[in-house]
XYZ file of C-alpha atoms in Angstrom:
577
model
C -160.585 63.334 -72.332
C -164.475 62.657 -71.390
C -164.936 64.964 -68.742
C -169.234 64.416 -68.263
C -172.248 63.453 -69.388
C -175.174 65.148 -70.025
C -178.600 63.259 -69.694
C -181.532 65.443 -71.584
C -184.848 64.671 -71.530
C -187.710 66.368 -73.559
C -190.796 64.030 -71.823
C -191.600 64.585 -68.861
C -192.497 61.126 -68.133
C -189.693 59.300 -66.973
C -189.016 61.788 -64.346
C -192.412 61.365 -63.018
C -191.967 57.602 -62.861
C -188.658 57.884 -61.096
C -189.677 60.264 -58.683
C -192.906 58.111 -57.921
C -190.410 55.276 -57.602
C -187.772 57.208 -54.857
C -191.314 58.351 -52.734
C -192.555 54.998 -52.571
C -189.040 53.924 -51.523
C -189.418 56.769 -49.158
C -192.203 56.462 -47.475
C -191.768 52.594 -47.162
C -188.377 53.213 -45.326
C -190.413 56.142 -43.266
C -192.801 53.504 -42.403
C -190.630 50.544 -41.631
C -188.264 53.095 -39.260
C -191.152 54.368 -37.467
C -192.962 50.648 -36.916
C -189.086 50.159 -35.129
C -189.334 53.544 -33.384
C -192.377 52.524 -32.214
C -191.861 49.098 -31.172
C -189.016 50.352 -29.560
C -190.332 53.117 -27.659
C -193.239 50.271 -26.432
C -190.249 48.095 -25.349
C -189.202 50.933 -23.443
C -192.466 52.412 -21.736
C -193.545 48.888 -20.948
C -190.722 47.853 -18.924
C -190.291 51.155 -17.814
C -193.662 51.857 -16.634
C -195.988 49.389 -17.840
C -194.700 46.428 -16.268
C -194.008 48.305 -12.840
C -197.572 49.552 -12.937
C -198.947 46.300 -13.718
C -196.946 44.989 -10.898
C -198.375 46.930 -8.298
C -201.954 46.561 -9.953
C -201.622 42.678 -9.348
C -200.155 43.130 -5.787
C -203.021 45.309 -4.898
C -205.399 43.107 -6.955
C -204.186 39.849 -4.647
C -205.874 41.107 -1.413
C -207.638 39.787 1.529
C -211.498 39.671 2.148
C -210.604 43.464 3.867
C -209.258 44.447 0.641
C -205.532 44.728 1.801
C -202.528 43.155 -0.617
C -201.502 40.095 1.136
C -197.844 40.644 -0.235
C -195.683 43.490 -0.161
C -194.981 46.026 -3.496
C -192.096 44.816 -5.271
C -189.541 47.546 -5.050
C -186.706 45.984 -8.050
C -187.837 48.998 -10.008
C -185.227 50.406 -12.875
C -187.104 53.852 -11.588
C -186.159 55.257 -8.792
C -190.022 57.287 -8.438
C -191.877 53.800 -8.968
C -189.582 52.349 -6.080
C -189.971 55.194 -3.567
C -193.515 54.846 -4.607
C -193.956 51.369 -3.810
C -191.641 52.150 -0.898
C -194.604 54.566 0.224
C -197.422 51.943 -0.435
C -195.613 49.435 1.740
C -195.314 51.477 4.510
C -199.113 52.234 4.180
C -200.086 48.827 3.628
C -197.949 47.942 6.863
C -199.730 50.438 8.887
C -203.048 49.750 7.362
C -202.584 45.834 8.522
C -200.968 47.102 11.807
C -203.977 48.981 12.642
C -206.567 45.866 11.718
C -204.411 43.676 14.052
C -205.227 46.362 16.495
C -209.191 46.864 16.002
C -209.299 42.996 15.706
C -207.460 42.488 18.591
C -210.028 45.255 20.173
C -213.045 43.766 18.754
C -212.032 40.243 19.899
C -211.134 41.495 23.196
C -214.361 43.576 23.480
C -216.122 40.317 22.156
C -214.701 38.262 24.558
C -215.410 40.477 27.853
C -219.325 40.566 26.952
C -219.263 36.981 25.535
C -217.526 36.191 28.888
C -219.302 38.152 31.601
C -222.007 37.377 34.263
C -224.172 39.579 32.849
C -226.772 39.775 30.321
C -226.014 41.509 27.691
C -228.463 41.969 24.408
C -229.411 44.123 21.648
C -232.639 44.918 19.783
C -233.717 47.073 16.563
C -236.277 49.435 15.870
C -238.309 46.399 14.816
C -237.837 44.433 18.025
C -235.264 41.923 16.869
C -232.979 40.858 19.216
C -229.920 40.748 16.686
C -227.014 40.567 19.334
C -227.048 38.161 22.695
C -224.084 37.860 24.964
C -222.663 33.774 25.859
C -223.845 34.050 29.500
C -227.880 34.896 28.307
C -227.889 32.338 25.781
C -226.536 29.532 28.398
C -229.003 30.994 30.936
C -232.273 31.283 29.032
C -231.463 28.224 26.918
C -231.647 29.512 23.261
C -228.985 30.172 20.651
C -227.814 33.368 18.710
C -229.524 31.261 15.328
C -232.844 30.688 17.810
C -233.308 34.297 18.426
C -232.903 36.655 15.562
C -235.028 37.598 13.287
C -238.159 36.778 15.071
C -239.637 40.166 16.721
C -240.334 40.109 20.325
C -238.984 36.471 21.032
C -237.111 37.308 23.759
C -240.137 38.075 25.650
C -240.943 34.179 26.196
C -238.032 34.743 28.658
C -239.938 37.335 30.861
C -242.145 36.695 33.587
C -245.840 37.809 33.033
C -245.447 40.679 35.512
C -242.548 41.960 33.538
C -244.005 41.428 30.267
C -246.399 43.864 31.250
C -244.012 46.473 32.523
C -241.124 45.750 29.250
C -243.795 44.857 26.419
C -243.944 48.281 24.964
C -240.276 48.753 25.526
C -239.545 49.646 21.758
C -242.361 51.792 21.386
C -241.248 53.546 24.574
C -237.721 53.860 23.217
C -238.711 54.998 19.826
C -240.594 58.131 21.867
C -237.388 58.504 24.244
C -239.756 57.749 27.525
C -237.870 54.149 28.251
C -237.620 53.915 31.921
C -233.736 53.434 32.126
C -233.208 51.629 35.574
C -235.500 48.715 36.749
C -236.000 44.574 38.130
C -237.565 42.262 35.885
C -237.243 38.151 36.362
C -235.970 35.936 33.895
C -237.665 32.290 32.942
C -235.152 29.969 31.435
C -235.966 26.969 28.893
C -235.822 24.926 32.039
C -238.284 27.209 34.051
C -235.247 28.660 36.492
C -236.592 31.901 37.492
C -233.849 35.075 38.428
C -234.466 38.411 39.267
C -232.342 40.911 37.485
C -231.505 44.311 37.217
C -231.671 46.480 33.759
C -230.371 49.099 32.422
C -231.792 50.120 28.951
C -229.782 52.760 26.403
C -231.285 53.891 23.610
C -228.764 54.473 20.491
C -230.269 56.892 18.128
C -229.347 57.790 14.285
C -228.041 60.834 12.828
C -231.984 61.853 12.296
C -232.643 61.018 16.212
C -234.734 58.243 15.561
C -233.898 55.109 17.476
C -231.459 52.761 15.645
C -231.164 49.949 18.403
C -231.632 49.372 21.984
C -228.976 47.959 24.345
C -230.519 45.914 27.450
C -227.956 44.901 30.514
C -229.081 42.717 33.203
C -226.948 42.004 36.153
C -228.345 38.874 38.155
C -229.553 40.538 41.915
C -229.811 36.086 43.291
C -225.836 36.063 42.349
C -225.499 39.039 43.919
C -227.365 38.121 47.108
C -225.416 35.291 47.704
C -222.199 37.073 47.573
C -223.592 39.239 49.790
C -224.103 36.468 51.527
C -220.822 34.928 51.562
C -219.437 38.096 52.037
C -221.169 38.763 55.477
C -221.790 35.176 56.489
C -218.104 33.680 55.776
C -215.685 32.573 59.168
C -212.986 33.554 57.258
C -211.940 37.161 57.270
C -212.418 39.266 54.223
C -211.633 42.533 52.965
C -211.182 44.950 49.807
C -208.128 46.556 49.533
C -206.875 49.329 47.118
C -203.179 48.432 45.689
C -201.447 50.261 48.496
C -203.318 47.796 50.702
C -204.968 50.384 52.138
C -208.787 48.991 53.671
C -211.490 49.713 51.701
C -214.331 47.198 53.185
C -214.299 44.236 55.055
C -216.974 41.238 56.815
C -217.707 41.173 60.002
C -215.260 37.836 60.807
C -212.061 40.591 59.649
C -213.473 42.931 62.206
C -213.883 40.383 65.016
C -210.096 38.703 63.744
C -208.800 41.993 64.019
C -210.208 43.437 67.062
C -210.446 46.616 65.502
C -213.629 48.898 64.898
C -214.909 49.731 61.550
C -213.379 53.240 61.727
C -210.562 52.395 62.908
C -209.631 49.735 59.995
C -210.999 52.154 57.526
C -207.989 54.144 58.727
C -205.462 51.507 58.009
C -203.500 49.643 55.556
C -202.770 45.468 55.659
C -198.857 46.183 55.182
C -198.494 48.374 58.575
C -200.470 45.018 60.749
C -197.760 42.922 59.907
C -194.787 41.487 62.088
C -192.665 41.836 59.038
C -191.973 45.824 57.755
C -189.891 44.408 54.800
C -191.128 47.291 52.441
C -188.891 45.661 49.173
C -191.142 42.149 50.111
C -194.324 43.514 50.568
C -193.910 45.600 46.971
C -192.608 42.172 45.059
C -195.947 40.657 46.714
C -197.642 43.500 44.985
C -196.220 43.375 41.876
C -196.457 39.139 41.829
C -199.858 39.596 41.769
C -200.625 42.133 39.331
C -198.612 40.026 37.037
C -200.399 36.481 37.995
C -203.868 38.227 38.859
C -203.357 36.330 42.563
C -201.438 34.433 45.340
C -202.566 31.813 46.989
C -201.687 30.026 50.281
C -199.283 32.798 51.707
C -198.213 32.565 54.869
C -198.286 35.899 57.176
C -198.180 37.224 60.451
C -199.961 39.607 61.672
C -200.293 42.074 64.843
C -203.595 43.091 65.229
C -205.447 45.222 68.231
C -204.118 42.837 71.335
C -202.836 39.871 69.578
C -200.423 37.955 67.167
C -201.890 35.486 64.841
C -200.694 32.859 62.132
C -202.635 33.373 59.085
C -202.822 31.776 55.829
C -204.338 34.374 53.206
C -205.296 34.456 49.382
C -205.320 37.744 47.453
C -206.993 37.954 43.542
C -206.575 41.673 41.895
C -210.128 42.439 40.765
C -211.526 43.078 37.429
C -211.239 46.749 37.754
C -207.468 46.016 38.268
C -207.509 48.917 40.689
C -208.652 46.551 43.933
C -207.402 43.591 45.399
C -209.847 41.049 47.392
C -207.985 39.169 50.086
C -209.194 36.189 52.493
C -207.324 35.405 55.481
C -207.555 32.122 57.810
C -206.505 32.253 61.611
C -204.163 29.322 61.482
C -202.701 29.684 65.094
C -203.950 26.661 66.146
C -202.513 24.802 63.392
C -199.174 26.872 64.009
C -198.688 25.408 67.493
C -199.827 22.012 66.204
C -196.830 21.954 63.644
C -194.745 23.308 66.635
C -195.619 20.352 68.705
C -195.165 17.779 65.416
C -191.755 19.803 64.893
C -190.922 18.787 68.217
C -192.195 15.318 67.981
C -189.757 15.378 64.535
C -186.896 16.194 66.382
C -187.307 13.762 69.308
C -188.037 11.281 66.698
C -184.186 12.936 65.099
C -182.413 12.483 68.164
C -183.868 8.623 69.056
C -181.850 8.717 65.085
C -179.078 9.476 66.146
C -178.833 7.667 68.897
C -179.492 4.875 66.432
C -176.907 6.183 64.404
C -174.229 6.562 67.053
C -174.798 2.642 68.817
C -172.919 0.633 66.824
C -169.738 3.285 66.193
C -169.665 4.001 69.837
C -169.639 0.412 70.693
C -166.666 -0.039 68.028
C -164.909 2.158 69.864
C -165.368 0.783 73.112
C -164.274 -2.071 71.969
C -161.019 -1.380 70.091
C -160.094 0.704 73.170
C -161.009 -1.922 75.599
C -158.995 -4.251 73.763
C -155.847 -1.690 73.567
C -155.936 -1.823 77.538
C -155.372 -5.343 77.658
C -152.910 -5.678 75.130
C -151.100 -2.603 77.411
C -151.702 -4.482 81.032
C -149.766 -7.842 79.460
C -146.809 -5.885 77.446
C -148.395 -7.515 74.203
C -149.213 -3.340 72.964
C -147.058 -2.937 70.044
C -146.687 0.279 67.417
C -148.662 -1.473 64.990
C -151.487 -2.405 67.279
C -152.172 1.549 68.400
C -151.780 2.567 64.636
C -153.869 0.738 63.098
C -156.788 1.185 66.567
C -156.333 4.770 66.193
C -157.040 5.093 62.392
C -159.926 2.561 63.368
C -161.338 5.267 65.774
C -160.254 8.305 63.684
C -162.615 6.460 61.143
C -165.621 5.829 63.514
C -165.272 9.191 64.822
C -165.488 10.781 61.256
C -168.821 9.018 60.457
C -169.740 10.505 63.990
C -169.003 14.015 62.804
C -170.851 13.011 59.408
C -173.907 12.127 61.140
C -174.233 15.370 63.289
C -173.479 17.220 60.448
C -176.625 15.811 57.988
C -178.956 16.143 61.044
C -177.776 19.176 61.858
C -178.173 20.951 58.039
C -181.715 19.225 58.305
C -182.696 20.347 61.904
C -181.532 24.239 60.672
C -183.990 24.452 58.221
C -182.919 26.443 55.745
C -185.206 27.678 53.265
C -183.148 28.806 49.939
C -184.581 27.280 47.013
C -181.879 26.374 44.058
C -181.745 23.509 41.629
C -181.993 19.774 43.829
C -181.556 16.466 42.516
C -184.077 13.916 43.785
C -182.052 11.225 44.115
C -179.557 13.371 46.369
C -182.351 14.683 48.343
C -184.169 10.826 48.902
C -180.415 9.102 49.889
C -179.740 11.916 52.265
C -183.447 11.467 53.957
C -182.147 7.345 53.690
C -179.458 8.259 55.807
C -181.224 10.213 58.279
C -183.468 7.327 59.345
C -181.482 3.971 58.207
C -180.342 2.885 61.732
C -184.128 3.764 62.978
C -184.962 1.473 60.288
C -182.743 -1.264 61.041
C -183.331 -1.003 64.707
C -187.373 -1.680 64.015
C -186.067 -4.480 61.588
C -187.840 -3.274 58.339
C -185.928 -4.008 54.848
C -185.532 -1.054 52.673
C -185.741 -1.946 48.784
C -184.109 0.817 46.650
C -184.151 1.187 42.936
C -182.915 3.845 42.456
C -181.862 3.937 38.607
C -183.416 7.718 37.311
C -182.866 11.587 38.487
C -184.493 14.743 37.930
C -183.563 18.161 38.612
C -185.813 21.009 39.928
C -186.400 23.661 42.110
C -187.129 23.486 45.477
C -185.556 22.910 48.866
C -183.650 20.752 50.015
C -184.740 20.574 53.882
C -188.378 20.782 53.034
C -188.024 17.601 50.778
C -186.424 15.785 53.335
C -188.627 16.272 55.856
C -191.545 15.245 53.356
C -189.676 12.358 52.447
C -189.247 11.136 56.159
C -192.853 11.960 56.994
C -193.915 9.350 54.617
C -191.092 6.890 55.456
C -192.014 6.927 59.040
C -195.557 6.470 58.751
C -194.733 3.145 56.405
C -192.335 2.468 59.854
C -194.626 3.055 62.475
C -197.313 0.624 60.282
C -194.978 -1.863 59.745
C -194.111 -2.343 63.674
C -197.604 -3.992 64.165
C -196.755 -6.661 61.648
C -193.952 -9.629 61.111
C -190.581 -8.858 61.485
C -190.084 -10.814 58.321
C -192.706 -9.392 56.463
C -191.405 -5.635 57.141
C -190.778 -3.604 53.474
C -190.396 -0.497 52.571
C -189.797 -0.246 48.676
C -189.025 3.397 47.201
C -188.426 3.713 43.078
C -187.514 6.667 41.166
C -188.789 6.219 37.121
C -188.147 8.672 34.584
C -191.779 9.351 32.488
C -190.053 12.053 30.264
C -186.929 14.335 30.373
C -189.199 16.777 32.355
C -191.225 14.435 34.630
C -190.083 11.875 37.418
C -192.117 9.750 39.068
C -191.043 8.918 42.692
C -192.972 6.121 44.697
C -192.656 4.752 48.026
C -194.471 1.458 48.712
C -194.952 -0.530 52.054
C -196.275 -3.952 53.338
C -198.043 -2.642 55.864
C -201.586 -4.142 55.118
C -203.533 -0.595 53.129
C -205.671 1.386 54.956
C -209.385 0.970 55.014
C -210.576 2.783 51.182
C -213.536 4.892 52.799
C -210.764 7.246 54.614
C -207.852 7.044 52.368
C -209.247 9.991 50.782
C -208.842 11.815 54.466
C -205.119 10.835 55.021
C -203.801 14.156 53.443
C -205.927 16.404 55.742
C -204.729 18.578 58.616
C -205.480 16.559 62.185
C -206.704 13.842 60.524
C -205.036 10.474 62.280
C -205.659 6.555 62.348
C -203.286 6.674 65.339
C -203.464 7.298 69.327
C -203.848 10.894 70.333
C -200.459 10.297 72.149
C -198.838 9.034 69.047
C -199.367 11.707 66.170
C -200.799 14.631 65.395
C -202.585 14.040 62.165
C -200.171 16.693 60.564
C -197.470 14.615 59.091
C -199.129 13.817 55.846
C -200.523 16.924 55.943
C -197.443 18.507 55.745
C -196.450 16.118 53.048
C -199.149 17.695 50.758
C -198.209 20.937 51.883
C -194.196 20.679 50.803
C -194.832 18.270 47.798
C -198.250 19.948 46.170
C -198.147 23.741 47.282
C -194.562 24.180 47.282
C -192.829 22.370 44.565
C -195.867 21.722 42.025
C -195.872 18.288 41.992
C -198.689 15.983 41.918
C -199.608 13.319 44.717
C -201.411 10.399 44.465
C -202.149 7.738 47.737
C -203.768 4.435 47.100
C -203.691 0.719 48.562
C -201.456 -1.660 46.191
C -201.332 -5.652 46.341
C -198.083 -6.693 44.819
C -195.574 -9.928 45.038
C -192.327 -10.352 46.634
C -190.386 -13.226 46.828
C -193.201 -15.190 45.890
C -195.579 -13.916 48.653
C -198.592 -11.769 48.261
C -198.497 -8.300 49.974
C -200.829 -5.142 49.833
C -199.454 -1.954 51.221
C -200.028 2.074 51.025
C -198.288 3.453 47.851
C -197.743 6.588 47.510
C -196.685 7.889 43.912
C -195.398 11.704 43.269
C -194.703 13.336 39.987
C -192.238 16.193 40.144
C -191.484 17.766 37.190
C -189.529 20.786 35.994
C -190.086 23.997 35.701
C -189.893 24.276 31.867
C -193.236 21.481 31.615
């Protein structure tokens, strides 16, 4: 049995050959297992760290003119320290951008107050450029920004030659740190105005102490004279107040309204003169206008030294936002002048009714006149008192009906909630339709559109029949035939309604129609009206439910005849436009 073989060689040859043949083989497989290695381990790093790297390179690489990414890091990292990392770099970039919101917002606001104040506001360099020049000085003075800069010691064609004298050294004063901080100096404009205004100069220096520029204000002593001005010289009573309403200062017209010495207003707050103590009000006033920055037209009464008085005042928080300024109008006079029209109103109310209660009362009389005859001759059956008393069960509800609309109108309440228009105007139709009828003018309705607001429902009304009786107490001078009152409601937009009444009552002469709306102002009798019903009109419609009002003479057709009348056309709108 062959067990083996046995391989001898005596060369040494061969074996060289062969083992030449197995290292090549060798160190080709090395090689091609380590390109793989390699290739693999690439593979690996770049998606592994390569790629995130690169990913946060390009995110930081796709930045703003500020140099901050404009997109987030991505964070779908397969590791977890690139993720936290570009977790971290998020959150930095966030507050980074957070922060430049914030000095932008800073800078713009900062920009905006100098821009924006009455005040001249500049800034020149070592080399007497003017570089930097606030809104107000380049309206006033006439030049632009572009004008200015970069053309030493152009800014002092704006100085008068007295002043150039005591500012032309100015730099080389500052540069020496003798500038003469406080002083007057007056302005030329382009246009050769001429204002005197007071400057204050402050030098900012370098790290070196050498000057690096010089900031000029000027604040403009005219203005200031004429507020003085107003301030002393006005009828109407003025005062500063802190934001417990405590007096600060105060014209001359507040002392004499008040009756009160200097001293002793010094000593006292607005809030403690007035009739009403409601503490809860009085802080909502407050707070109303530190939120809107003022009120306007609020009415007040106040108790002063020996008297009561009606006022109307205005109060506008001041720049500091730590005072208030407040104006405040005696309107006593005009109080007892809306008394007397109140009282004119409700005479005018009661001839309504009367108006209103004729023809049902004479129904009545009537129906029960004729059930006493029927009774006297035996000819009074069941039927006959059934069907009278229903008949005055009827008349007597429409009685009730009609003292209870003028009486909700007469009470005068004054909560505002959401009012239809169209309710409001047929309520005021039914308030004054027999007056109407009984003075023979023709009410045309259309009627078609509604809008809801806010407001009250009284003080519409009584606008509503302001205007409607003025058309009526035109129209009695005229035709019967030719007596019209037309009133249209037309929608403009879901927010807006347009509301118009229109007469036939001939216009009113165009170089007073302008006056109508004013208080006391009157084409009629001084026995007839007051000259506040109009007035009163603008008050309710304008002031107190922000609509717009607009009065002009019309010429318009009607059954083929040519009319011209007073139209007057109000917008009301919603509070969401």
């Amino acid at each position: 049995i062959k067990i083996a073989t046995l391989e001898l060689y005596i060369s040494d040859e061969k074996l060289k050959e062969k083992l030449k043949k197995i290292v090549k083989t060798s160190i080709l497989e090395i090689f091609i297992l380590a390109f793989f290695i390699i290739v693999l381990v690439f593979l690996i790093i770049k998606s592994l760290i390569l790629k995130p790297i690169s990913n946060i390179v390009d995110a930081i690489q796709n930045s703003d003119i500020y140099g901050i990414p404009k997109e987030d890091i991505p964070q779908n990292n397969i590791v977890k320290e690139f993720n936290e990392l570009s977790i971290k770099m998020n959150e930095m970039i966030f507050t980074i951008k957070d922060l430049q919101k914030q000095i932008i917002k800073e800078k713009d606001f900062i920009s905006n107050i100098i821009d924006n104040s009455n005040v001249i506001i500049a800034v020149i360099d070592s080399n007497g450029n003017m570089f930097k020049i606030n809104k107000f000085a380049q309206e006033f003075i006439g030049y632009k920004q572009e004008d200015i800069s970069n053309k030493p010691f152009f800014w002092l064609n704006f100085l008068h030659k007295d002043a150039k004298e005591t500012v032309g050294n100015i730099i080389e004063k500052a540069k020496n740190g003798n500038i003469k901080k406080y002083y007057k100096a007056t302005c030329i404009s382009k246009n050769q105005e001429e204002r005197v205004f007071e400057w204050s100069n402050t030098v900012i220096s370098k790290d070196d102490g050498s000057m690096d520029y010089l900031v000029l204000i000027g604040i403009d002593v005219t203005q200031k004279e004429e507020l003085e001005l107003i301030f002393n010289y006005s009828k109407d009573g003025i005062a500063i107040l802190d934001l417990n309403t405590k007096l600060l200062n105060f014209n001359n017209s507040f002392i004499e309204m008040t009756g009160y010495t200097k001293d002793e207003l010094l000593e006292k707050t607005s809030f403690e003169m007035l009739v009403n103590k409601n503490i809860d009000k009085h802080e909502m006033l407050i707070e109303e206008i530190l939120k809107k920055g003022f009120i306007v037209n609020h009415e007040e009464i106040f108790v002063f030294k020996d008297k009561r008085v009606f006022t109307n005042l205005s109060v506008s928080l001041l720049p500091n936002k730590k005072t208030l300024l407040m104006i405040i109008k005696d309107v006593s006079s005009l109080k007892v002048l809306q008394e007397q029209s109140k009282l004119a109103s409700l005479g005018e109310m009661i001839g309504n009714i009367a108006h209103q209660w004729r023809q049902p009362l004479s129904f009545i009389s009537t129906i029960a006149s004729s059930l006493k005859v029927k009774s006297e001759y035996d000819m009074l059956t069941k039927e006959d008192i059934n069907e009278v008393s229903a008949s005055i069960v009827k008349q007597t509800e429409y009685l009730s009906n009609t003292i209870d609309n003028f009486r909700d109108f007469i009470k005068g309440d004054k909560l505002y909630t959401n009012i239809s228009i169209k309710d409001v105007l047929e309520n005021s139709l039914t308030l004054v339709s027999a007056s109407l009828n009984n003075n023979f003018v023709n009410l045309i309705l259309e009627l078609d559109d509604d809008l809801t607001i806010f407001g009250n429902k009284n003080e519409l009304t009584e606008a509503f029949l302001n205007i409607i009786s003025n058309s009526k107490d035109v129209l009695k001078s005229i035709e019967e035939k030719d007596r019209f009152i037309f009133i249209k409601t037309k929608k403009i937009d879901e927010n807006k309604l347009e509301l118009k009444f229109l007469d036939s009552g001939g216009g009113i002469d165009e170089s007073i129609i302008s006056k109508v709306l004013e208080p006391y102002f009157t084409t009629k009798h001084k026995s007839q009206g007051t000259g506040l019903g109009l007035a009163i009109v603008d008050k309710i419609v304008r002031e107190r439910h922000k609509a717009s009002i607009e009065i002009y003479n019309e010429e318009f057709i009607y059954n083929g005849k040519k009319y011209k009348g007073l139209s007057f056309k109000i917008i009301f709108k919603t509070s969401e436009s």
